[in-house]
Coordinates of C-alpha atoms and ligand atoms in Angstrom, one line a residue:
X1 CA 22.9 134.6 95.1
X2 CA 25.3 136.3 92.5
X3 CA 27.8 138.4 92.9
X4 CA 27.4 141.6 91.0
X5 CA 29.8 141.7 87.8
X6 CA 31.4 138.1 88.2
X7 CA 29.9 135.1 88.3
X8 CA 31.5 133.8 92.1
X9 CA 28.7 132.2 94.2
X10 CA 29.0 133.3 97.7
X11 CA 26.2 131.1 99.0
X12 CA 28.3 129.5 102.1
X13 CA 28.1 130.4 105.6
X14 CA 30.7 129.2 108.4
X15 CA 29.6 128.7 111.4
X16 CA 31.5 129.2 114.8
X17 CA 29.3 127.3 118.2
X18 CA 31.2 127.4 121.4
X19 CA 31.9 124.4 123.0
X20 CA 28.5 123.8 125.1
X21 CA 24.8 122.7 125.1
X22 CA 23.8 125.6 125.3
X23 CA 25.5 127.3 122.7
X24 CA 25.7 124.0 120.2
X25 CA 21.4 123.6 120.4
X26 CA 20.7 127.3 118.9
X27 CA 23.9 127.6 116.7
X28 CA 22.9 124.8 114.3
X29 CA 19.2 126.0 114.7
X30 CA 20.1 128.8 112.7
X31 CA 22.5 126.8 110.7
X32 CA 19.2 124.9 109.5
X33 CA 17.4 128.0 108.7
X34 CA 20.2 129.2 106.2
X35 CA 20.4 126.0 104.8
X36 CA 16.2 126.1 104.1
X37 CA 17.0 129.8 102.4
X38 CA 19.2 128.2 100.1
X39 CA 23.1 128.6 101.7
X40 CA 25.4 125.7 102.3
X41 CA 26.5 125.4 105.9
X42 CA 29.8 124.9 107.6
X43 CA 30.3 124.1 111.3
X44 CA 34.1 124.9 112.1
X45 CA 34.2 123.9 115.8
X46 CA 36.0 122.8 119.0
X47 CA 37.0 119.3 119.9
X48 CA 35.4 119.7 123.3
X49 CA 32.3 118.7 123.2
X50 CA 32.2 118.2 119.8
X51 CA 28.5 118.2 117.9
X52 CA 27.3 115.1 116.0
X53 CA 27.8 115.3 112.3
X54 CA 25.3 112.0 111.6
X55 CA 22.6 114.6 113.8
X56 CA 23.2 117.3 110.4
X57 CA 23.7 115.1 107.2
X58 CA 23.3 118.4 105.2
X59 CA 26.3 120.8 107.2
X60 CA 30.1 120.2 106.3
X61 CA 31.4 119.9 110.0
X62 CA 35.4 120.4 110.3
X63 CA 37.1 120.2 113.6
X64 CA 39.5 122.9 114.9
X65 CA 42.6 120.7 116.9
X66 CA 42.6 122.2 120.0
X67 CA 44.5 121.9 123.0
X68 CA 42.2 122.7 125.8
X69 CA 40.4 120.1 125.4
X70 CA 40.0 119.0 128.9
X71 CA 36.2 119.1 130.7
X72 CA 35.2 122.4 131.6
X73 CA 33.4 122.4 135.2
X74 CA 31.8 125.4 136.6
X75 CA 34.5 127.2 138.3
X76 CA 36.9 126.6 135.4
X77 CA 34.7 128.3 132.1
X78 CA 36.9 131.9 132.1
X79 CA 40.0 130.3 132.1
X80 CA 38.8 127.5 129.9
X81 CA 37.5 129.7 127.1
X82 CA 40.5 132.0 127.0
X83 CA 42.7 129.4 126.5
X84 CA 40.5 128.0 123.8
X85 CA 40.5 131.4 122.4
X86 CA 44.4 131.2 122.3
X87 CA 44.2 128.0 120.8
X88 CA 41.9 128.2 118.5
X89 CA 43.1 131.5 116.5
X90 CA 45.7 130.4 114.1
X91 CA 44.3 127.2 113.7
X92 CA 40.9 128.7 112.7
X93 CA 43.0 131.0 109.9
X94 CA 44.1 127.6 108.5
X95 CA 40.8 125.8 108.4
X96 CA 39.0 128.9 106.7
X97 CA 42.0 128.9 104.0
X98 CA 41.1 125.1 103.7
X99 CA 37.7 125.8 103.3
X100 CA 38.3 128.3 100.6
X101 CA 40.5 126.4 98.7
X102 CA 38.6 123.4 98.3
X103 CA 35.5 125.5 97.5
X104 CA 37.2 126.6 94.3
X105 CA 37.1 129.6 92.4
X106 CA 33.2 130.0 91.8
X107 CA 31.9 129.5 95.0
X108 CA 33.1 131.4 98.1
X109 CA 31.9 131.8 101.9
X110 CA 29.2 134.5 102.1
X111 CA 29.9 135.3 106.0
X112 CA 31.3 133.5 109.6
X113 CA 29.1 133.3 112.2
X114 CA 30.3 132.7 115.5
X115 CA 29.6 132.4 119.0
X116 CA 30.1 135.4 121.1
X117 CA 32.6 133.3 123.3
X118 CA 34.7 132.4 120.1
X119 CA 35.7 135.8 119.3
X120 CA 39.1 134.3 117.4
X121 CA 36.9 133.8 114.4
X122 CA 36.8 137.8 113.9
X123 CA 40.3 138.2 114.0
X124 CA 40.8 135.5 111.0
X125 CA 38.1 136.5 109.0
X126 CA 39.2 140.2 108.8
X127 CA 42.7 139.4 108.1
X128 CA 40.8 136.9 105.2
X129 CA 38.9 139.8 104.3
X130 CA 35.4 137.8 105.0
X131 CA 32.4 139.6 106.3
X132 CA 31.3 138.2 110.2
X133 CA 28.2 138.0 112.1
X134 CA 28.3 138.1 116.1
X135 CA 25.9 135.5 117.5
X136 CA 24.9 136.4 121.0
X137 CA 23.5 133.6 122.3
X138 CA 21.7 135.3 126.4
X139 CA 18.8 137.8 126.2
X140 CA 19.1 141.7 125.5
X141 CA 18.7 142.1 129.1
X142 CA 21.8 139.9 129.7
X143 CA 23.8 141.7 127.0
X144 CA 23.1 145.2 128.7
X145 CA 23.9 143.9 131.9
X146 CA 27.3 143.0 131.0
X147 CA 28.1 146.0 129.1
X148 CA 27.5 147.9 132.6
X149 CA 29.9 145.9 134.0
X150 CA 32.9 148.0 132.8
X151 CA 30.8 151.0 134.4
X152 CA 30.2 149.8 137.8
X153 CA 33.3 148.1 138.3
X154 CA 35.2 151.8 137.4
X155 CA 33.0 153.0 140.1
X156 CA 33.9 150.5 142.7
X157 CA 30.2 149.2 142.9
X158 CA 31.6 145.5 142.5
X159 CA 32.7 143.6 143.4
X160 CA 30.0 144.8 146.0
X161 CA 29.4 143.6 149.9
X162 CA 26.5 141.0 150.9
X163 CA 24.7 144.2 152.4
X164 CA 24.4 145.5 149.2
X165 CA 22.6 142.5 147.4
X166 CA 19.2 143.2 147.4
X167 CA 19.8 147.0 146.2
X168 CA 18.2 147.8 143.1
X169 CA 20.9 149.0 140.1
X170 CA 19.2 151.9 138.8
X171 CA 20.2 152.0 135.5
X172 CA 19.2 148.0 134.6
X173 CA 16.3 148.0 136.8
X174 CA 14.7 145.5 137.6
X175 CA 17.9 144.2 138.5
X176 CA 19.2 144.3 142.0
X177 CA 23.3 143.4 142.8
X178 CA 22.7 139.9 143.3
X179 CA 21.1 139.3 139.9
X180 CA 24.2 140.2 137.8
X181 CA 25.8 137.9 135.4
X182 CA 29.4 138.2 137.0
X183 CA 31.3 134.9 138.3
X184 CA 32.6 136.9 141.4
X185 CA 35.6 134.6 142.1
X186 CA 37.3 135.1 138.8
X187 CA 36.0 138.6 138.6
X188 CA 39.5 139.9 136.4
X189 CA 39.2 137.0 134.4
X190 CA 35.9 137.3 133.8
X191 CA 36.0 140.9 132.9
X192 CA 38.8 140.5 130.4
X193 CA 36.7 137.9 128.5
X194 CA 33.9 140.2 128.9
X195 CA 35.8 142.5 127.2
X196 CA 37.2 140.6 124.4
X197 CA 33.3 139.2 123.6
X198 CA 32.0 142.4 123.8
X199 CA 34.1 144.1 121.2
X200 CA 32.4 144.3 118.3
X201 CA 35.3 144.9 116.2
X202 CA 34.6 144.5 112.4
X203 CA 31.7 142.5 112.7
X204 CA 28.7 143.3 110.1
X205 CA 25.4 142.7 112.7
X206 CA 24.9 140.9 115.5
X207 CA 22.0 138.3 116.0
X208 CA 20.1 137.3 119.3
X209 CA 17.8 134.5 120.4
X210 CA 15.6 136.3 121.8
X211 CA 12.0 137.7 120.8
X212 CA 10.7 141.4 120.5
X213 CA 7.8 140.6 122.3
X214 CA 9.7 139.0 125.5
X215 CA 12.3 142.2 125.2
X216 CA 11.0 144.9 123.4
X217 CA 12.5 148.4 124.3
X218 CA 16.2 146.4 125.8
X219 CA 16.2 145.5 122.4
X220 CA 15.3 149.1 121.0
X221 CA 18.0 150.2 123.7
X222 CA 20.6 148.1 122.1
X223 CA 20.2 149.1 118.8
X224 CA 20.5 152.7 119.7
X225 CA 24.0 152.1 121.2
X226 CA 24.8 149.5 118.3
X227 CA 26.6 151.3 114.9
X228 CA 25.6 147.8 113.4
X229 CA 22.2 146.0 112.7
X230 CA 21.3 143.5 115.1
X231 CA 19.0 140.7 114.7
X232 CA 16.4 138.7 117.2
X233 CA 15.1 136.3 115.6
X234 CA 14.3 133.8 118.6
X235 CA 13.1 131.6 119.8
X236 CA 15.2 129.5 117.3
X237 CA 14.3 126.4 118.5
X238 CA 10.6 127.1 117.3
X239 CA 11.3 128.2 114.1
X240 CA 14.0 126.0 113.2
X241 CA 13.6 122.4 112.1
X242 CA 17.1 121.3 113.0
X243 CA 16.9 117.7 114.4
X244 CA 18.5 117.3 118.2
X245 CA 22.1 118.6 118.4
X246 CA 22.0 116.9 122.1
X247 CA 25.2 115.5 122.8
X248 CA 24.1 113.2 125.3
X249 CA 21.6 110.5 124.8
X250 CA 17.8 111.8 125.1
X251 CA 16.2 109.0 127.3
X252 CA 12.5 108.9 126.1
X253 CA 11.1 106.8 128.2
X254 CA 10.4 109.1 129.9
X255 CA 7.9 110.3 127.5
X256 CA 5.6 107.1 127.9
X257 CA 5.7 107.7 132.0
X258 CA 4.7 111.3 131.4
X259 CA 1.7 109.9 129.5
X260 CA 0.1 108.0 132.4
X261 CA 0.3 111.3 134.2
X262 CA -2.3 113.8 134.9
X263 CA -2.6 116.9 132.8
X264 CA -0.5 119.8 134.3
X265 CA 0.5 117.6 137.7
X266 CA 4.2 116.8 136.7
X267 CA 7.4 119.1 137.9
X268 CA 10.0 119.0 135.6
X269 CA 13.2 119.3 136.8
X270 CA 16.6 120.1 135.0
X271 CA 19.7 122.3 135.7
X272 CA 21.3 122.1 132.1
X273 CA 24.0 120.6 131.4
X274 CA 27.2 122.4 133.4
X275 CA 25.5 123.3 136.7
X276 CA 26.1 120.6 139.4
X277 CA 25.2 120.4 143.3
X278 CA 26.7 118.6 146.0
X279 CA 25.4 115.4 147.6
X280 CA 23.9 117.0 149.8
X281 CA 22.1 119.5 147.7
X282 CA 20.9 116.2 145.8
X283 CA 19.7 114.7 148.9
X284 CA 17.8 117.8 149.5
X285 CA 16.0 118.0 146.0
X286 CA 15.1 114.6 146.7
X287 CA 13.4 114.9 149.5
X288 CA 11.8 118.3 148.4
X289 CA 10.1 116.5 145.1
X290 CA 8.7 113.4 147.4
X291 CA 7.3 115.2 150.2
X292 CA 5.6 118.1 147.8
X293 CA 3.7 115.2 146.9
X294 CA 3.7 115.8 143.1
X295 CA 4.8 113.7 140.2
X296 CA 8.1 115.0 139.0
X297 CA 10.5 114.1 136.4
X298 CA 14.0 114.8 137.6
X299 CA 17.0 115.4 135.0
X300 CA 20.5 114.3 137.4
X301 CA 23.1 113.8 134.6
X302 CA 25.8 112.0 135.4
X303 CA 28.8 113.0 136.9
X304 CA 26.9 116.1 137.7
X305 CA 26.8 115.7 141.6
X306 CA 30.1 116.5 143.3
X307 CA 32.0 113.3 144.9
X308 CA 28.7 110.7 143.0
X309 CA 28.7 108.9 140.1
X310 CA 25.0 109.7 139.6
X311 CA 22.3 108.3 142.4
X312 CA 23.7 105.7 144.2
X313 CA 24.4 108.1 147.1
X314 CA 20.6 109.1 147.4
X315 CA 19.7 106.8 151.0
X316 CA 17.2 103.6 150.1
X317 CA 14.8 105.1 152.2
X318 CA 14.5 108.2 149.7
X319 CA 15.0 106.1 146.5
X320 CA 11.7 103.8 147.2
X321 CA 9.7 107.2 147.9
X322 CA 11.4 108.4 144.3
X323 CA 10.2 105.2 142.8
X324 CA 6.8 105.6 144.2
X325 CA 6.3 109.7 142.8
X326 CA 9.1 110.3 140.9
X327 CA 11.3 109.1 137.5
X328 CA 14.6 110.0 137.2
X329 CA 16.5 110.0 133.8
X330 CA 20.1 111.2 133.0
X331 CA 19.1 113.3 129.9
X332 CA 15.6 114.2 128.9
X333 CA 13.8 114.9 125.4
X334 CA 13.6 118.3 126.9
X335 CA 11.5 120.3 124.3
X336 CA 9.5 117.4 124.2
X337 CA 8.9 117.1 127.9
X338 CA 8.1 120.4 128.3
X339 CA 5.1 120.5 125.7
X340 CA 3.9 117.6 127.4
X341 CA 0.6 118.1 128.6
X342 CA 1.3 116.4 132.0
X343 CA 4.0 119.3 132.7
X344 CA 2.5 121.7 134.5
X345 CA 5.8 123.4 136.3
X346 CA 9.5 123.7 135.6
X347 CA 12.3 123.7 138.0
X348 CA 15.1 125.2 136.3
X349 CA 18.7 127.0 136.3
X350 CA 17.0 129.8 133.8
X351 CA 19.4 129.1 131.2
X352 CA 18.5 131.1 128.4
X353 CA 17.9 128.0 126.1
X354 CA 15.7 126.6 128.7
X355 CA 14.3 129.5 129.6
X356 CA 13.2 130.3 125.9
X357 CA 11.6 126.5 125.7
X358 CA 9.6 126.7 129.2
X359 CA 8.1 129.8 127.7
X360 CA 7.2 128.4 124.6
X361 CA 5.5 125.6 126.2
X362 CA 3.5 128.4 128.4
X363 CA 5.2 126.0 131.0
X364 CA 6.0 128.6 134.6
X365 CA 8.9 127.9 136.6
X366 CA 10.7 127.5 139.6
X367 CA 13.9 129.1 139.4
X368 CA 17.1 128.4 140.9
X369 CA 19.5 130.3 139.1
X370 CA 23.2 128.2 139.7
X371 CA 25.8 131.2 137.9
X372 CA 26.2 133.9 134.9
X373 CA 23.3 134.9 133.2
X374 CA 20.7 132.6 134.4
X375 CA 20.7 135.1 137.3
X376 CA 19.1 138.0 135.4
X377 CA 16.8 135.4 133.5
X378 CA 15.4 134.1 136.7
X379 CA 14.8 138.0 137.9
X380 CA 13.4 138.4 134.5
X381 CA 11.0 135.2 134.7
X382 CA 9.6 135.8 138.0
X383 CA 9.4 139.8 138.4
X384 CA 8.7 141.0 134.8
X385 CA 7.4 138.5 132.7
X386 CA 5.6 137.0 136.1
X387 CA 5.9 133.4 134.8
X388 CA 7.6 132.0 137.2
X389 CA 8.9 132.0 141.4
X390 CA 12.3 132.3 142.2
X391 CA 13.9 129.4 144.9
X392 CA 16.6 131.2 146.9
X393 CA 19.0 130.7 149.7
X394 CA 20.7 127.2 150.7
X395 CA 18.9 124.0 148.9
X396 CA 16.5 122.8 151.3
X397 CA 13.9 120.6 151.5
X398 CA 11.0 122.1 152.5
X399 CA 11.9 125.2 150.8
X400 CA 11.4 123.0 147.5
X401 CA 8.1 121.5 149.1
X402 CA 7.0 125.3 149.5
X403 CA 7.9 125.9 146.0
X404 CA 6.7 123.3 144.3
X405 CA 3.2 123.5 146.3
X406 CA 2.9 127.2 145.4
X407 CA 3.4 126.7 141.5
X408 CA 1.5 123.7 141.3
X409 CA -1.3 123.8 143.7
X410 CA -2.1 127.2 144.7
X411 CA -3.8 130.4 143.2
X412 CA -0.2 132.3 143.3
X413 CA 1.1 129.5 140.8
X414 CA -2.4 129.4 138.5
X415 CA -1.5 133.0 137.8
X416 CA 1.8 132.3 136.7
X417 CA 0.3 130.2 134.6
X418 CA -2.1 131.9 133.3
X419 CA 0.1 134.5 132.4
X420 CA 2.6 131.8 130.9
X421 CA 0.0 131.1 128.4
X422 CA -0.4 134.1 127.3
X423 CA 3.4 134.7 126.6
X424 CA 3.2 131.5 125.0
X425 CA 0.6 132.9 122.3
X426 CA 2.3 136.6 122.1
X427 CA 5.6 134.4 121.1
X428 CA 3.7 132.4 118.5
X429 CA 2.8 136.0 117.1
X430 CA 6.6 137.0 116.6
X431 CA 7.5 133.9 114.5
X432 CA 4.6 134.0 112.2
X433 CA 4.5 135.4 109.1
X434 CA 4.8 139.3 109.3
X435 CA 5.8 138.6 113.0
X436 CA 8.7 140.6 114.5
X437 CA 11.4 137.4 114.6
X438 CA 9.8 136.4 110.8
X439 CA 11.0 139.8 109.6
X440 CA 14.4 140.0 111.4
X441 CA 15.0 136.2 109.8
X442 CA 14.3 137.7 106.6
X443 CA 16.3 141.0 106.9
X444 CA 19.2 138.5 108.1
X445 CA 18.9 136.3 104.9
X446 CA 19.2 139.4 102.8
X447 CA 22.3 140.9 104.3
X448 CA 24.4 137.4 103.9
X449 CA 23.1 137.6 100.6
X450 CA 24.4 141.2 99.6
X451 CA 28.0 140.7 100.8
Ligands
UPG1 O1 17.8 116.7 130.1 C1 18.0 117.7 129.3 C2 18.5 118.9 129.8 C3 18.7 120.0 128.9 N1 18.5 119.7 127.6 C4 18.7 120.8 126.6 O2 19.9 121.4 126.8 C5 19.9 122.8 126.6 C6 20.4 123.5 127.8 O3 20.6 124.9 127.6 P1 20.4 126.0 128.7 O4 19.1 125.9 129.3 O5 20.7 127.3 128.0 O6 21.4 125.6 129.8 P2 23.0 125.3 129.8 O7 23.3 124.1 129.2 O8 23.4 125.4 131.2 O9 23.6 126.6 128.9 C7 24.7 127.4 129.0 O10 24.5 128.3 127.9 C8 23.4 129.1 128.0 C9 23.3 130.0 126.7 O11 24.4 130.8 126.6 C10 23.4 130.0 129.2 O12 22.2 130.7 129.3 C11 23.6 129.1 130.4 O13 23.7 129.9 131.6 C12 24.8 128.3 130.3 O14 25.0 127.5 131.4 C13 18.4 123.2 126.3 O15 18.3 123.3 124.9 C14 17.7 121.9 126.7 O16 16.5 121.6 126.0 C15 18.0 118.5 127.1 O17 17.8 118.3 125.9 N2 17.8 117.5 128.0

């Protein structure tokens, strides 16, 4: 890792998550596999949320002082992440002049990495004159999706009326109006962050988590439009060895209850870790779980029910059927659950982290897309990769029953999983030697190493 004509060693790479699970878990993935190709590692990142350094003895970890530091619910990501965006900028310049400093004169930062959402980096590392890496973190089909935005907006299809949810958008078939990753309310907002995390700027490539095999000609579609390389080399979670970057505490125990289950009889049930539901909502779920009459693991975190605590607002009545069927847990061992051979089904939000691991685990799903892009994954899962069923409309029980009946029990659902396996072993394909996601790692490795 020379640099022709001198004898500077650019062999470190900074790396820029955004503030959330679900950016955190797949940033330091590939964090670990630099490391394994031989680069030092740098985590410059927000205060909110901050990730463990203990959890990554071998990554520098240097916090940027931000200001908008305050939680980030739902309704309140747009604002939240252009303000940190604001914040961050300057402060970033600093930290990266820090960085280079100490590093000395024979050894220098290779490349930034960052987070699509923490577009400041760019902005710094050109005026530092580093080379930078985009890291978008939702699948291809998510990524075209919101570059049509700009287009269907300038032709006044959105925002668009309820009559015209279920029509199909012919140009990102098989999406329909109501599948697009747009936060209606904020819909300005939303467009101008769009805008700023779309721009591609100076940035040398830009990487996905996501596999050929899941996303083949999206991804051939992208690099068409790109004038830069781009990069999947998914599912990162597979190929990395990177311990858990969870930020809240994994309760196994629910690991030894999953083992005096039945193989494939347990529903797993998680929303990630910004969705929430009201107390009613909650009371709904619960009831749906019991009276499906399946085991189920349920995933409530804490604070994440509107106007509750955590359960204490679930009625007795429901709790001692929950006790009876069901175990509850604040945080799960997720990848671990799900390659649990007593998990046969997956009720999820479709965020594309969880998304990625269900699929993995040749786990199907129920989906119940809560915002963003777990929309188009959800259409994704259950129309063209047919792993899955989507759960739509208001949260209610026997809705949930149905669902949960139909992936579990019936032929509909032994399809789906049938056809999850197969996924499963196509996947396996991509990240082994000569595979598609091997090959993009590799191609990846070599460009940090030629700047
Ligand atoms: O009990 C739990 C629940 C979740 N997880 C992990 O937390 C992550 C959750 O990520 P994801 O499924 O992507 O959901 P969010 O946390 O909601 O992620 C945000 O970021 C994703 C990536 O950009 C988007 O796809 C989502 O819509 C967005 O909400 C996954 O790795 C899970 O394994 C656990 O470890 N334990």
């Amino acid at each position: 890792m020379e640099k022709r004509g001198n004898i500077r060693r650019l062999n470190r790479v900074v790396l820029v998550p955004g503030p959330f699970q679900g950016h955190i878990n797949p940033m330091l993935q590939l964090g670990s596999i630099l490391h394994s190709n031989g680069f030092s590692i740098t985590v410059v990142h927000a205060q909110y949320n901050s990730p463990k350094p203990s959890s990554h003895p071998d990554f520098s970890f240097l916090p940027l002082p931000d200001t908008s530091s305050s939680a980030a619910t739902t309704g309140e990501i747009i604002d939240f992440a252009l303000q940190l965006n604001t914040d961050c900028k300057a402060r970033f310049q600093e930290c990266l002049a820090q960085v280079m400093r100490q590093l000395g004169p024979y050894d220098g930062i290779a490349c930034i990495i960052y987070d699509q959402l923490m577009y400041f980096s760019e902005a710094a590392a050109k005026d530092l004159k580093l080379p930078c890496i985009i890291f978008r973190l939702g699948s291809a089909a998510v990524s075209l999706a919101r570059d049509a935005l700009f287009q269907l907006k300038a032709e006044g299809h959105i925002p668009f009326p309820e009559s015209r949810s279920n029509d199909s958008i012919l140009e990102l078939y098989p999406l329909r109006f109501k599948d697009l990753p747009i936060f209606s309310e904020k819909l300005e907002n939303f467009l101008q962050l769009l805008s700023n995390t779309n721009n591609i700027r100076t940035s040398s490539a830009i990487i996905y988590d996501t596999v050929d095999c899941l996303e083949n000609s999206l991804l051939a579609k992208i690099q068409q439009q790109c004038q830069v390389p781009t990069f999947p080399i998914g599912p990162l979670h597979r190929i990395s060895s990177a311990s858990s970057s969870s930020l809240l505490e994994e309760d196994t125990s629910c690991l030894a209850w999953l083992d005096k289950q039945s193989c494939n009889s347990v529903i797993y049930v998680s929303l990630g870790s910004i969705a929430s539901m009201d107390v009613d909502e909650l009371v709904e779920m619960g009831w749906g779980l019991v009276n499906s009459q399946q085991p189920f693991l349920w995933v409530v975190r804490s604070g994440s029910t509107l106007d509750a605590q955590w359960i204490e607002v679930l009625p007795q009545g429901l709790k001692k059927n929950i006790d009876e069927r069901g175990y509850i847990v604040k945080w799960a061992p997720q990848k671990e659950v799900l390659a649990h051979g007593a998990v046969g089904g997956f009720l999820s939000h479709c965020g594309w982290n969880s998304t990625l691991e269900s699929i993995c685990e040749g786990v199907p799903m129920i989906c119940r897309p809560c915002f963003g892009d777990q929309k188009v994954n959800a259409r994704y899962v259950n129309h063209v990769w047919r792993v899955g069923l989507e759960l739509e409309g208001d949260l209610k029980r026997g809705e949930i029953e149905k669902a949960v009946k139909k992936l579990m029990i019936d032929e509909e659902g032994e399809a789906m999983r049938e056809n999850a396996k197969k996924l499963k072993e196509n996947v396996k394909l991509c990240i082994k030697e000569g595979g598609s996601s091997y090959n993009s790692i590799n191609r990846l490795v070599e460009m940090i190493r030629s700047f």
